[in-house]
Amino acid sequence: MIESIDLSLCDGCGVCIESCPTDVLRLMEAGKPWVVEPRTWKAVIVYPNDCHSCRLCALDCHVDAIRVTHALEIPSPFLVHR
Amino acid sequence: MKLPDPTVIRTDVLVVGGGLGGVRAALRAQELGADVTVVEKAVISRAGPMTYVHSQFAPYKLLEGDELRQWMEEFVVGANYLADQEWLEVYLREAYFRVQELVHMGVPYVRDEQGRLKYSLVRGHKVGTTLGADGRATMEVLRRELTRRRVRLIEKVMVNDLLTTDGRHPTRDRICGAVGFHVRTGEPYLFLAKAVILNTGPFYPKIHYAYVDHCTGEGHAMAFRAGAELAGMEFAQYAAWSYFNRQFFTPGQAKIQGIGARFVNALGEEFMPRYDPIWGNFSGLFQVARAIATENLEGRGPCFVDMRHCSDEDLAVLYKVVPTLERAFKEFDIDPKKDLLRVDPFILIGTGSSSGVRVDLWSRASLPGLFAVGTCTHLPIMMTGISGSSLSTFSNVGGYRAGEKAAEIARQMAHHPPHDPQQVKELIAGFCAPLSRRGQTRPCDIWMAIGEVTAEAGFALFKNEARIARTRDRLREIRHMLLPRVTAPDVHELVKANEVANYLQMAEVACEAMLARKESRGELIRADYPYQDNDDWLRWIIVRRQGEGEGLSLSFWDLPYDRYPIPPKRGKVPLTFPIPEEYRVAPEAASERSMERRGA
Ligand SMILES: Cc1cc2nc3c(=O)[nH]c(=O)nc-3n(C[C@H](O)[C@H](O)[C@H](O)COP(=O)(O)OP(=O)(O)OC[C@H]3O[C@@H](n4cnc5c(N)ncnc54)[C@H](O)[C@@H]3O)c2cc1C
Ligand code: SF4
Ligand code: SF4
């Protein structure tokens, strides 16, 4: 599961956004809305529940800002039950 | 809601899905002079299944004569005698060249100290060999090759339906293109093509397991809706047991077994020998998953995998080939020398080995103008029986062949075949519909309902006529009652709404095929036919739509054993897996009870 993106490291290059096959991430304008300049772009986790933990984003991040943990939950109805 | 006009792309050959098979098809068609477009839902080289691949089937030399026969025999037996031996021969002969071409393109296969390609034996094979290569790196090389040759790439666009010249689904004529939409902007796309090659990969539910959440069977479903034949759908089951401590999963199940791990139940008993006297703890994926589920059902769960006795050297080897396991152990503070790892199994409807679009020797589907390659086909070289590494090479060989024939079609057609603008409008309106609905039902609710229905033990583990029929009916109910209410507040959810609709349709078709196969073979276990029947069932089940309604046409294709070099072992082979009393004697009462308990 994607856990966090360290925004102090992220330079908004946008690579991870393209790498994610399930489209979990988006690039967004960050910063204080009342400050006009300089505005920066950052990667944001928008759809965390759609992450399938493949780590492609983290592998591609050139500043190693993305943390993907091994935690994973298989939705319980899919485990064999009576 | 007024829908925007689609972006129109005219091309000779349209490839839907940029896995290994699709890219190979594109490269070959382009080489032969066709104008080619590849449309991919994610980004080529950053899309699930292929990034998971670590070994590719690769004969170390050109196979002929007795040797070819020996390799064939291995496959035929592994495929439970359902392989198309003519396809298999083509596959084994051409695999050598197709892999060598990838070597020349620069795919970084593993080499030995002298720099020679390092071939190793396929697990469980005596002759078959594989080459190791990181799937992601393989696809990066191929993507570069596509751009170098200026093949048109359209990424982040999900194709959802095929176009037909007569504007009908199912068609009586031919395929002439496809429609889809951008997964972020929702912008519709219209592709007009002389030939369409499907390579959309396997179909799975979205359970976050094994990086295939974005492969939900669009290729299967769109071919089916357009009237193409599917085959092997009764084997559409996938099982796994490597979901650890209900916390994480890692690949490399066989590697864990390989270092001598033991499976134990809550009583501390080593149970695998009871289910598989020959292989015991080394048993196959399905057997282990089924055995654990049975232990749980009979009150001896939960089950664990025990590596406490494994040596440090063995664990080091394991960590080397499955580095994620070591990292996960660290993350969850697990010491395999001290701790047992809880394992939870699942068995679900999805691509196990083969289940998909029926193709001939040239990767042609049963509709003119349509091709299919890779894991969205019925994998005629296997049909049933899992042989991991041969899948990527089937994509490689089948893709090349599809590209060749598709280019030929394009050459022969002076103009694009006509399409029906009304059909385009209707299909676009159809996949956009969840955007304009109101309500609370979301795609994830449908997935939950599907899980409830398909993971019921009586269905997942020990099928019989009534239980399969009931599961099919309940899936149909979900499709009729819930699906039309699915809402999508944004385009991202719209993608998911269409994905679950496609999966659901295929899950239902899979049930129909399971009902039709009256024996147990490979991934399909039927408690009411607990034997493999090589007298009457060396045949494929072919499914296609009948008319525009819900009707299905089921037919059989008997394998032409009079033409095949490898003869089958005839007779009935009883199932060795012990079916619990409750599912054997009074199967109906058993699942009746379970339905009541869950208040269904
Ligand atoms: C858990 C697991 C382990 C595996 N291990 C191995 C192994 O070790 N060796 C091996 O040879 N094989 C292995 N396989 C099989 C492997 O996935 C395939 O061999 C390989 O990926 C090639 O498949 P393909 O050509 O069908 O295309 P895939 O790689 O499946 O690609 C299909 C592509 O289609 C795209 N797509 C899907 N739907 C749409 C749509 N609607 N519109 C546009 N694009 C779409 C997807 O994004 C994807 O890029 C494994 C599979 C799984 C699931
Ligand atoms: S790849 Fe890394 S630096 Fe680039 S946008 Fe993503 S998180 Fe930021
Ligand atoms: S781990 Fe995979 S699925 Fe999850 S956000 Fe990263 S790229 Fe996307």
PDB file of N, CA, C and O in Angstrom, chain B residues 195-241:
ATOM      1  N   ALA B 195      -7.555  -3.917 -39.114  1.00  0.00           N
ATOM      2  CA  ALA B 195      -7.442  -5.104 -38.256  1.00  0.00           C
ATOM      3  C   ALA B 195      -7.206  -4.653 -36.825  1.00  0.00           C
ATOM      4  O   ALA B 195      -6.521  -3.657 -36.590  1.00  0.00           O
ATOM      5  N   VAL B 196      -7.790  -5.377 -35.880  1.00  0.00           N
ATOM      6  CA  VAL B 196      -7.613  -5.058 -34.457  1.00  0.00           C
ATOM      7  C   VAL B 196      -6.993  -6.270 -33.760  1.00  0.00           C
ATOM      8  O   VAL B 196      -7.454  -7.398 -33.935  1.00  0.00           O
ATOM      9  N   ILE B 197      -5.940  -6.007 -32.994  1.00  0.00           N
ATOM     10  CA  ILE B 197      -5.269  -7.089 -32.258  1.00  0.00           C
ATOM     11  C   ILE B 197      -5.455  -6.843 -30.761  1.00  0.00           C
ATOM     12  O   ILE B 197      -5.032  -5.811 -30.237  1.00  0.00           O
ATOM     13  N   LEU B 198      -6.099  -7.760 -30.078  1.00  0.00           N
ATOM     14  CA  LEU B 198      -6.318  -7.609 -28.636  1.00  0.00           C
ATOM     15  C   LEU B 198      -5.158  -8.201 -27.849  1.00  0.00           C
ATOM     16  O   LEU B 198      -4.712  -9.316 -28.129  1.00  0.00           O
ATOM     17  N   ASN B 199      -4.670  -7.452 -26.865  1.00  0.00           N
ATOM     18  CA  ASN B 199      -3.632  -7.960 -25.969  1.00  0.00           C
ATOM     19  C   ASN B 199      -3.846  -7.346 -24.589  1.00  0.00           C
ATOM     20  O   ASN B 199      -2.973  -6.706 -24.022  1.00  0.00           O
ATOM     21  N   THR B 200      -5.044  -7.530 -24.067  1.00  0.00           N
ATOM     22  CA  THR B 200      -5.395  -6.849 -22.816  1.00  0.00           C
ATOM     23  C   THR B 200      -5.060  -7.654 -21.566  1.00  0.00           C
ATOM     24  O   THR B 200      -5.439  -7.261 -20.470  1.00  0.00           O
ATOM     25  N   GLY B 201      -4.367  -8.768 -21.737  1.00  0.00           N
ATOM     26  CA  GLY B 201      -3.903  -9.500 -20.559  1.00  0.00           C
ATOM     27  C   GLY B 201      -4.981 -10.366 -19.924  1.00  0.00           C
ATOM     28  O   GLY B 201      -6.050 -10.607 -20.497  1.00  0.00           O
ATOM     29  N   PRO B 202      -4.692 -10.834 -18.723  1.00  0.00           N
ATOM     30  CA  PRO B 202      -5.591 -11.755 -18.033  1.00  0.00           C
ATOM     31  C   PRO B 202      -6.812 -11.029 -17.476  1.00  0.00           C
ATOM     32  O   PRO B 202      -6.929  -9.818 -17.617  1.00  0.00           O
ATOM     33  N   PHE B 203      -7.727 -11.749 -16.857  1.00  0.00           N
ATOM     34  CA  PHE B 203      -8.797 -11.045 -16.134  1.00  0.00           C
ATOM     35  C   PHE B 203      -8.852 -11.507 -14.681  1.00  0.00           C
ATOM     36  O   PHE B 203      -8.820 -12.683 -14.385  1.00  0.00           O
ATOM     37  N   TYR B 204      -8.857 -10.503 -13.801  1.00  0.00           N
ATOM     38  CA  TYR B 204      -8.842 -10.744 -12.367  1.00  0.00           C
ATOM     39  C   TYR B 204      -9.778  -9.772 -11.682  1.00  0.00           C
ATOM     40  O   TYR B 204     -10.014  -8.684 -12.190  1.00  0.00           O
ATOM     41  N   PRO B 205     -10.255 -10.150 -10.509  1.00  0.00           N
ATOM     42  CA  PRO B 205     -10.951  -9.147  -9.696  1.00  0.00           C
ATOM     43  C   PRO B 205      -9.913  -8.199  -9.095  1.00  0.00           C
ATOM     44  O   PRO B 205      -8.732  -8.529  -9.023  1.00  0.00           O
ATOM     45  N   LYS B 206     -10.351  -7.054  -8.653  1.00  0.00           N
ATOM     46  CA  LYS B 206      -9.426  -6.083  -8.065  1.00  0.00           C
ATOM     47  C   LYS B 206      -9.205  -6.432  -6.613  1.00  0.00           C
ATOM     48  O   LYS B 206      -9.915  -5.943  -5.740  1.00  0.00           O
ATOM     49  N   ILE B 207      -8.243  -7.299  -6.319  1.00  0.00           N
ATOM     50  CA  ILE B 207      -8.008  -7.624  -4.910  1.00  0.00           C
ATOM     51  C   ILE B 207      -6.600  -7.229  -4.488  1.00  0.00           C
ATOM     52  O   ILE B 207      -6.103  -7.684  -3.468  1.00  0.00           O
ATOM     53  N   HIS B 208      -5.935  -6.439  -5.291  1.00  0.00           N
ATOM     54  CA  HIS B 208      -4.606  -5.904  -4.973  1.00  0.00           C
ATOM     55  C   HIS B 208      -3.518  -6.960  -4.998  1.00  0.00           C
ATOM     56  O   HIS B 208      -2.406  -6.702  -4.589  1.00  0.00           O
ATOM     57  N   TYR B 209      -3.860  -8.166  -5.422  1.00  0.00           N
ATOM     58  CA  TYR B 209      -2.883  -9.243  -5.354  1.00  0.00           C
ATOM     59  C   TYR B 209      -2.168  -9.375  -6.690  1.00  0.00           C
ATOM     60  O   TYR B 209      -2.796  -9.409  -7.746  1.00  0.00           O
ATOM     61  N   ALA B 210      -0.857  -9.489  -6.635  1.00  0.00           N
ATOM     62  CA  ALA B 210      -0.027  -9.783  -7.812  1.00  0.00           C
ATOM     63  C   ALA B 210      -0.073  -8.714  -8.902  1.00  0.00           C
ATOM     64  O   ALA B 210       0.175  -9.001 -10.069  1.00  0.00           O
ATOM     65  N   TYR B 211      -0.331  -7.483  -8.527  1.00  0.00           N
ATOM     66  CA  TYR B 211      -0.164  -6.343  -9.439  1.00  0.00           C
ATOM     67  C   TYR B 211      -1.000  -6.423 -10.711  1.00  0.00           C
ATOM     68  O   TYR B 211      -0.553  -6.014 -11.780  1.00  0.00           O
ATOM     69  N   VAL B 212      -2.171  -6.979 -10.640  1.00  0.00           N
ATOM     70  CA  VAL B 212      -2.970  -7.075 -11.864  1.00  0.00           C
ATOM     71  C   VAL B 212      -4.342  -6.421 -11.705  1.00  0.00           C
ATOM     72  O   VAL B 212      -5.283  -6.787 -12.396  1.00  0.00           O
ATOM     73  N   ASP B 213      -4.432  -5.450 -10.827  1.00  0.00           N
ATOM     74  CA  ASP B 213      -5.729  -4.818 -10.588  1.00  0.00           C
ATOM     75  C   ASP B 213      -6.306  -4.118 -11.819  1.00  0.00           C
ATOM     76  O   ASP B 213      -7.509  -3.882 -11.874  1.00  0.00           O
ATOM     77  N   HIS B 214      -5.449  -3.751 -12.758  1.00  0.00           N
ATOM     78  CA  HIS B 214      -5.986  -3.044 -13.931  1.00  0.00           C
ATOM     79  C   HIS B 214      -6.278  -3.998 -15.081  1.00  0.00           C
ATOM     80  O   HIS B 214      -6.623  -3.556 -16.166  1.00  0.00           O
ATOM     81  N   CYS B 215      -6.146  -5.300 -14.863  1.00  0.00           N
ATOM     82  CA  CYS B 215      -6.473  -6.259 -15.919  1.00  0.00           C
ATOM     83  C   CYS B 215      -7.761  -6.981 -15.525  1.00  0.00           C
ATOM     84  O   CYS B 215      -7.748  -7.954 -14.769  1.00  0.00           O
ATOM     85  N   THR B 216      -8.863  -6.470 -16.014  1.00  0.00           N
ATOM     86  CA  THR B 216     -10.154  -6.954 -15.564  1.00  0.00           C
ATOM     87  C   THR B 216     -10.961  -7.593 -16.694  1.00  0.00           C
ATOM     88  O   THR B 216     -12.159  -7.801 -16.548  1.00  0.00           O
ATOM     89  N   GLY B 217     -10.285  -7.852 -17.810  1.00  0.00           N
ATOM     90  CA  GLY B 217     -10.950  -8.623 -18.859  1.00  0.00           C
ATOM     91  C   GLY B 217     -11.676  -7.827 -19.922  1.00  0.00           C
ATOM     92  O   GLY B 217     -12.625  -8.325 -20.530  1.00  0.00           O
ATOM     93  N   GLU B 218     -11.235  -6.607 -20.192  1.00  0.00           N
ATOM     94  CA  GLU B 218     -11.905  -5.850 -21.256  1.00  0.00           C
ATOM     95  C   GLU B 218     -11.793  -6.550 -22.599  1.00  0.00           C
ATOM     96  O   GLU B 218     -12.743  -6.609 -23.358  1.00  0.00           O
ATOM     97  N   GLY B 219     -10.608  -7.070 -22.889  1.00  0.00           N
ATOM     98  CA  GLY B 219     -10.407  -7.738 -24.183  1.00  0.00           C
ATOM     99  C   GLY B 219     -11.349  -8.918 -24.331  1.00  0.00           C
ATOM    100  O   GLY B 219     -12.029  -9.087 -25.348  1.00  0.00           O
ATOM    101  N   HIS B 220     -11.396  -9.750 -23.279  1.00  0.00           N
ATOM    102  CA  HIS B 220     -12.311 -10.891 -23.281  1.00  0.00           C
ATOM    103  C   HIS B 220     -13.739 -10.416 -23.561  1.00  0.00           C
ATOM    104  O   HIS B 220     -14.438 -10.925 -24.415  1.00  0.00           O
ATOM    105  N   ALA B 221     -14.147  -9.434 -22.744  1.00  0.00           N
ATOM    106  CA  ALA B 221     -15.549  -9.029 -22.757  1.00  0.00           C
ATOM    107  C   ALA B 221     -15.916  -8.320 -24.059  1.00  0.00           C
ATOM    108  O   ALA B 221     -16.992  -8.545 -24.608  1.00  0.00           O
ATOM    109  N   MET B 222     -15.023  -7.479 -24.569  1.00  0.00           N
ATOM    110  CA  MET B 222     -15.406  -6.776 -25.802  1.00  0.00           C
ATOM    111  C   MET B 222     -15.464  -7.733 -26.989  1.00  0.00           C
ATOM    112  O   MET B 222     -16.323  -7.600 -27.851  1.00  0.00           O
ATOM    113  N   ALA B 223     -14.573  -8.714 -27.001  1.00  0.00           N
ATOM    114  CA  ALA B 223     -14.614  -9.712 -28.076  1.00  0.00           C
ATOM    115  C   ALA B 223     -15.916 -10.509 -27.977  1.00  0.00           C
ATOM    116  O   ALA B 223     -16.598 -10.756 -28.974  1.00  0.00           O
ATOM    117  N   PHE B 224     -16.249 -10.883 -26.758  1.00  0.00           N
ATOM    118  CA  PHE B 224     -17.465 -11.655 -26.521  1.00  0.00           C
ATOM    119  C   PHE B 224     -18.705 -10.875 -26.963  1.00  0.00           C
ATOM    120  O   PHE B 224     -19.566 -11.384 -27.681  1.00  0.00           O
ATOM    121  N   ARG B 225     -18.766  -9.618 -26.556  1.00  0.00           N
ATOM    122  CA  ARG B 225     -19.945  -8.819 -26.922  1.00  0.00           C
ATOM    123  C   ARG B 225     -20.066  -8.683 -28.436  1.00  0.00           C
ATOM    124  O   ARG B 225     -21.158  -8.688 -28.984  1.00  0.00           O
ATOM    125  N   ALA B 226     -18.921  -8.578 -29.108  1.00  0.00           N
ATOM    126  CA  ALA B 226     -18.958  -8.418 -30.563  1.00  0.00           C
ATOM    127  C   ALA B 226     -19.252  -9.739 -31.274  1.00  0.00           C
ATOM    128  O   ALA B 226     -19.448  -9.761 -32.479  1.00  0.00           O
ATOM    129  N   GLY B 227     -19.264 -10.841 -30.521  1.00  0.00           N
ATOM    130  CA  GLY B 227     -19.656 -12.112 -31.115  1.00  0.00           C
ATOM    131  C   GLY B 227     -18.536 -13.116 -31.320  1.00  0.00           C
ATOM    132  O   GLY B 227     -18.742 -14.166 -31.927  1.00  0.00           O
ATOM    133  N   ALA B 228     -17.344 -12.830 -30.803  1.00  0.00           N
ATOM    134  CA  ALA B 228     -16.227 -13.766 -30.993  1.00  0.00           C
ATOM    135  C   ALA B 228     -16.354 -14.963 -30.053  1.00  0.00           C
ATOM    136  O   ALA B 228     -17.000 -14.881 -29.010  1.00  0.00           O
ATOM    137  N   GLU B 229     -15.726 -16.057 -30.436  1.00  0.00           N
ATOM    138  CA  GLU B 229     -15.742 -17.258 -29.598  1.00  0.00           C
ATOM    139  C   GLU B 229     -14.706 -17.160 -28.485  1.00  0.00           C
ATOM    140  O   GLU B 229     -13.593 -16.681 -28.693  1.00  0.00           O
ATOM    141  N   LEU B 230     -15.088 -17.642 -27.301  1.00  0.00           N
ATOM    142  CA  LEU B 230     -14.137 -17.784 -26.198  1.00  0.00           C
ATOM    143  C   LEU B 230     -13.953 -19.281 -25.950  1.00  0.00           C
ATOM    144  O   LEU B 230     -14.842 -20.079 -26.229  1.00  0.00           O
ATOM    145  N   ALA B 231     -12.803 -19.645 -25.397  1.00  0.00           N
ATOM    146  CA  ALA B 231     -12.573 -21.055 -25.065  1.00  0.00           C
ATOM    147  C   ALA B 231     -11.862 -21.158 -23.728  1.00  0.00           C
ATOM    148  O   ALA B 231     -11.247 -20.198 -23.262  1.00  0.00           O
ATOM    149  N   GLY B 232     -11.979 -22.332 -23.117  1.00  0.00           N
ATOM    150  CA  GLY B 232     -11.260 -22.582 -21.866  1.00  0.00           C
ATOM    151  C   GLY B 232     -11.803 -21.815 -20.672  1.00  0.00           C
ATOM    152  O   GLY B 232     -11.167 -21.756 -19.624  1.00  0.00           O
ATOM    153  N   MET B 233     -12.994 -21.231 -20.806  1.00  0.00           N
ATOM    154  CA  MET B 233     -13.497 -20.389 -19.717  1.00  0.00           C
ATOM    155  C   MET B 233     -13.769 -21.191 -18.439  1.00  0.00           C
ATOM    156  O   MET B 233     -13.783 -20.640 -17.340  1.00  0.00           O
ATOM    157  N   GLU B 234     -13.959 -22.496 -18.568  1.00  0.00           N
ATOM    158  CA  GLU B 234     -14.205 -23.306 -17.365  1.00  0.00           C
ATOM    159  C   GLU B 234     -12.951 -23.413 -16.490  1.00  0.00           C
ATOM    160  O   GLU B 234     -13.039 -23.786 -15.323  1.00  0.00           O
ATOM    161  N   PHE B 235     -11.804 -23.085 -17.058  1.00  0.00           N
ATOM    162  CA  PHE B 235     -10.576 -23.143 -16.255  1.00  0.00           C
ATOM    163  C   PHE B 235     -10.214 -21.778 -15.676  1.00  0.00           C
ATOM    164  O   PHE B 235      -9.114 -21.594 -15.164  1.00  0.00           O
ATOM    165  N   ALA B 236     -11.138 -20.840 -15.804  1.00  0.00           N
ATOM    166  CA  ALA B 236     -10.858 -19.482 -15.333  1.00  0.00           C
ATOM    167  C   ALA B 236     -10.904 -19.419 -13.817  1.00  0.00           C
ATOM    168  O   ALA B 236     -11.839 -18.904 -13.219  1.00  0.00           O
ATOM    169  N   GLN B 237      -9.893 -19.985 -13.194  1.00  0.00           N
ATOM    170  CA  GLN B 237      -9.812 -19.923 -11.744  1.00  0.00           C
ATOM    171  C   GLN B 237      -8.384 -19.663 -11.344  1.00  0.00           C
ATOM    172  O   GLN B 237      -7.451 -20.188 -11.947  1.00  0.00           O
ATOM    173  N   TYR B 238      -8.233 -18.847 -10.320  1.00  0.00           N
ATOM    174  CA  TYR B 238      -6.896 -18.540  -9.860  1.00  0.00           C
ATOM    175  C   TYR B 238      -6.830 -18.786  -8.362  1.00  0.00           C
ATOM    176  O   TYR B 238      -7.743 -18.416  -7.624  1.00  0.00           O
ATOM    177  N   ALA B 239      -5.788 -19.448  -7.924  1.00  0.00           N
ATOM    178  CA  ALA B 239      -5.657 -19.749  -6.504  1.00  0.00           C
ATOM    179  C   ALA B 239      -4.310 -19.267  -5.996  1.00  0.00           C
ATOM    180  O   ALA B 239      -3.351 -19.175  -6.751  1.00  0.00           O
ATOM    181  N   ALA B 240      -4.256 -18.943  -4.735  1.00  0.00           N
ATOM    182  CA  ALA B 240      -2.981 -18.599  -4.117  1.00  0.00           C
ATOM    183  C   ALA B 240      -3.072 -18.837  -2.624  1.00  0.00           C
ATOM    184  O   ALA B 240      -4.163 -18.891  -2.058  1.00  0.00           O
ATOM    185  N   TRP B 241      -1.922 -19.005  -2.005  1.00  0.00           N
ATOM    186  CA  TRP B 241      -1.920 -19.154  -0.548  1.00  0.00           C
ATOM    187  C   TRP B 241      -0.967 -18.181   0.122  1.00  0.00           C
ATOM    188  O   TRP B 241      -0.891 -18.125   1.337  1.00  0.00           O
TER     189      TRP B 241
END
